[in-house]
Amino acid sequence: GDSVTQMEGPVTLSEEAFLTINCTYTATGYPSLFWYVQYPGEGLQLLLKATKADDKGSNKGFEATYRKETTSFHLEKGSVQVSDSAVYFCALSDPISGGYNKLIFGAGTRLAVHP
Amino acid sequence: GAGVSQSPRYKVAKRGQDVALRCDPISGHVSLFWYQQALGQGPEFLTYFQNEAQLDKSGLPSDRFFAERPEGSVSTLKIQRTQQEDSAVYLCASSPTGGNRRLNEKLFFGSGTQLSVL
């Protein structure tokens, strides 16, 4: 079945450091890919998305590019801030196996940014 | 309210008890989802409603789990005869759109109900 694999956390960085969180996926069909973020005490929020190969999703300085050849959707940010400390989830929806109503999530990667 | 509201925020149940978890979606949202998030894991899909119709319940782990949305707004997830393995955070999400490609592009999550079964 479809699945999403993320790098294990926690990831600990100093402010202004470069961030990469790796995400790879397996899917039956041609999925849409997402990054969600969960700040402490809050619900999951959509951070960015990409719906076809080579699309780049971006938001709040974060970027991720849909790489079909490597089945990857790595999250990057050039300069992290303390306020970026949160748990980040990579997810997909696959119209073939799960339909558009079901998201499949990775296990999440906790990011801690220190001043 | 402004967002998806879930209650209670925390629930402690003794093994074998029945529990009911409530979700108030954003007003007017057509689609409603329930997810289960075990400690240290990502959310896993349980069930999906479009208005009052439960279109997908493939993720419900057993017949002890039951969800309803009788008037197409508020939803309740009921777990009968709770077991320790039911301990998790239960997340509700809603979307203004129905079953199409853009469904997951405007998904709003609540903060969840943390269920602990002792």
XYZ file of C-alpha atoms in Angstrom:
233
model
C 0.000 0.000 0.000
C 0.879 3.659 -0.162
C 3.269 5.020 2.456
C 5.312 8.049 3.461
C 8.732 7.893 5.124
C 10.262 10.880 6.897
C 13.620 11.342 8.514
C 13.534 10.725 12.226
C 13.775 13.596 14.622
C 14.324 15.517 16.601
C 16.175 17.919 14.378
C 17.936 20.556 16.456
C 19.244 23.685 14.769
C 20.514 27.118 15.666
C 18.613 30.148 14.457
C 19.414 31.109 10.834
C 20.653 27.592 9.990
C 19.571 25.774 6.824
C 16.857 23.168 7.217
C 16.204 19.996 5.262
C 13.650 17.388 6.288
C 13.658 14.389 3.983
C 10.448 12.760 2.776
C 10.030 9.864 0.352
C 6.860 8.118 -0.687
C 5.444 5.051 -2.377
C 2.162 5.306 -4.229
C 0.049 3.279 -6.616
C -1.179 6.265 -8.599
C -0.045 9.811 -9.192
C -0.371 11.396 -5.759
C -0.631 14.957 -4.529
C 1.985 15.766 -1.885
C 1.706 17.937 1.208
C 3.638 19.246 4.170
C 1.660 19.937 7.332
C 2.964 21.656 10.463
C 1.779 21.241 14.036
C 2.759 23.974 16.477
C 2.569 23.151 20.211
C -1.027 22.984 21.390
C -2.476 23.658 17.949
C -4.059 21.642 15.159
C -2.308 20.535 11.993
C -1.978 23.297 9.408
C -1.247 22.935 5.729
C 2.190 24.425 5.053
C 2.556 23.760 1.325
C 1.539 21.377 -1.428
C 2.401 20.149 -4.916
C 0.102 18.273 -7.253
C 2.333 17.228 -10.161
C 5.920 16.372 -10.938
C 8.442 19.218 -10.750
C 5.933 21.486 -9.010
C 7.480 23.516 -6.208
C 5.302 24.314 -3.231
C 6.310 27.271 -1.094
C 5.052 29.168 1.932
C 6.573 31.192 4.793
C 10.069 30.657 3.395
C 9.653 26.877 3.212
C 9.930 25.055 -0.121
C 9.520 21.512 -1.394
C 9.778 20.154 -4.941
C 7.802 17.144 -6.194
C 10.447 14.757 -7.589
C 8.752 11.857 -9.329
C 12.029 10.224 -10.409
C 13.217 9.913 -6.809
C 9.722 9.750 -5.242
C 10.716 12.526 -2.867
C 9.310 15.766 -1.481
C 12.004 17.156 0.814
C 11.208 20.240 2.882
C 13.776 23.059 2.952
C 14.175 26.485 4.482
C 17.185 28.703 4.063
C 17.176 30.345 7.495
C 15.102 28.937 10.340
C 13.692 30.938 13.223
C 12.833 29.940 16.777
C 9.163 30.305 15.804
C 9.589 27.451 13.294
C 9.919 24.970 16.155
C 7.125 22.466 15.571
C 6.392 18.977 14.268
C 6.367 18.642 10.477
C 4.377 15.953 8.655
C 4.766 14.882 5.047
C 1.583 13.454 3.507
C 0.070 12.256 0.251
C -3.317 11.623 -1.255
C -3.525 9.032 -3.987
C -6.549 9.118 -6.307
C -5.973 5.496 -7.290
C -5.611 3.720 -3.969
C -7.192 6.012 -1.407
C -9.121 8.613 -3.283
C -9.034 12.311 -2.634
C -10.684 11.947 0.758
C -7.795 10.172 2.473
C -4.425 11.573 3.500
C -1.542 9.233 4.298
C 0.918 10.796 6.721
C 4.499 10.148 7.652
C 5.426 9.754 11.321
C 6.416 13.398 11.689
C 9.720 15.145 12.354
C 10.145 17.377 15.378
C 12.176 20.525 14.772
C 13.693 22.499 17.636
C 15.367 25.811 16.822
C 17.539 27.475 19.446
C 18.487 31.166 19.623
C -16.450 29.652 15.733
C -13.408 30.457 13.672
C -11.985 26.954 13.509
C -12.702 23.274 14.027
C -13.595 22.672 17.652
C -13.237 19.327 19.418
C -14.391 18.309 22.859
C -13.401 17.179 25.330
C -9.760 18.169 25.010
C -8.748 15.261 27.250
C -10.630 12.100 28.135
C -9.600 9.383 30.568
C -11.578 6.164 30.419
C -11.389 2.874 32.220
C -11.006 -0.152 29.997
C -14.422 -1.326 28.900
C -16.109 2.062 29.124
C -17.837 3.702 26.176
C -16.694 7.173 25.097
C -18.071 9.830 22.752
C -15.900 12.460 21.129
C -17.425 15.547 19.544
C -16.369 17.595 16.550
C -17.801 20.973 15.531
C -16.552 21.697 12.012
C -16.271 25.120 10.475
C -19.753 26.328 9.609
C -20.789 25.398 6.094
C -18.025 22.877 5.523
C -19.237 19.978 3.429
C -16.618 17.379 4.261
C -15.606 16.039 7.656
C -12.869 13.582 8.544
C -11.725 11.683 11.598
C -8.107 10.638 12.078
C -6.382 8.688 14.848
C -2.873 9.701 15.919
C -0.949 7.318 18.154
C 1.937 8.657 20.215
C 4.933 9.443 18.020
C 3.098 8.589 14.813
C 1.380 10.454 12.045
C -2.406 10.650 11.844
C -4.218 7.660 10.322
C -7.502 8.002 8.461
C -10.603 6.628 10.149
C -13.654 7.874 8.280
C -15.066 10.551 5.947
C -18.439 12.286 5.688
C -19.818 14.377 2.900
C -22.662 16.277 4.537
C -24.545 13.603 6.518
C -23.435 10.700 4.344
C -20.594 8.527 5.589
C -18.842 7.796 2.310
C -15.768 6.023 3.605
C -15.312 4.154 6.865
C -12.509 1.913 5.714
C -10.122 3.137 8.408
C -12.258 2.284 11.429
C -10.190 -0.364 13.246
C -13.058 -2.456 14.565
C -16.820 -2.569 14.962
C -16.361 -0.916 18.352
C -15.801 2.360 16.495
C -18.815 4.230 15.180
C -19.141 7.728 13.746
C -22.153 9.795 12.827
C -23.014 13.214 11.459
C -26.825 13.163 11.431
C -27.494 16.745 10.334
C -24.429 17.302 8.242
C -22.670 19.526 10.761
C -21.573 18.272 14.194
C -20.054 14.798 14.251
C -19.563 12.288 17.050
C -17.040 9.484 17.152
C -18.092 6.766 19.559
C -15.848 4.020 20.851
C -17.507 1.154 22.684
C -15.804 -1.056 25.253
C -12.563 0.906 25.077
C -9.259 -0.952 25.077
C -5.779 0.268 25.947
C -4.783 0.215 22.290
C -7.458 2.865 21.647
C -5.329 5.407 23.541
C -4.451 8.104 21.012
C -5.254 11.623 19.902
C -8.381 11.728 17.766
C -8.318 14.494 15.199
C -11.231 15.968 13.320
C -10.835 17.952 10.116
C -13.250 19.716 7.802
C -13.151 21.033 4.274
C -15.415 23.375 2.337
C -15.276 21.152 -0.756
C -16.649 17.735 -1.631
C -14.963 14.713 -3.134
C -12.656 16.145 -5.750
C -8.975 16.687 -6.297
C -8.948 19.876 -4.298
C -10.534 18.224 -1.266
C -7.304 17.891 0.657
C -6.011 21.296 -0.345
C -8.269 23.152 2.065
C -8.331 20.899 5.082
C -8.692 22.453 8.533
C -7.805 20.385 11.586
C -8.978 20.702 15.162
C -6.598 20.402 18.115
C -7.804 16.898 18.854
C -9.101 14.898 21.793
C -6.452 12.981 23.709
C -7.957 9.698 24.879
C -6.213 7.683 27.576
C -7.605 4.248 28.398
C -6.429 2.851 31.717
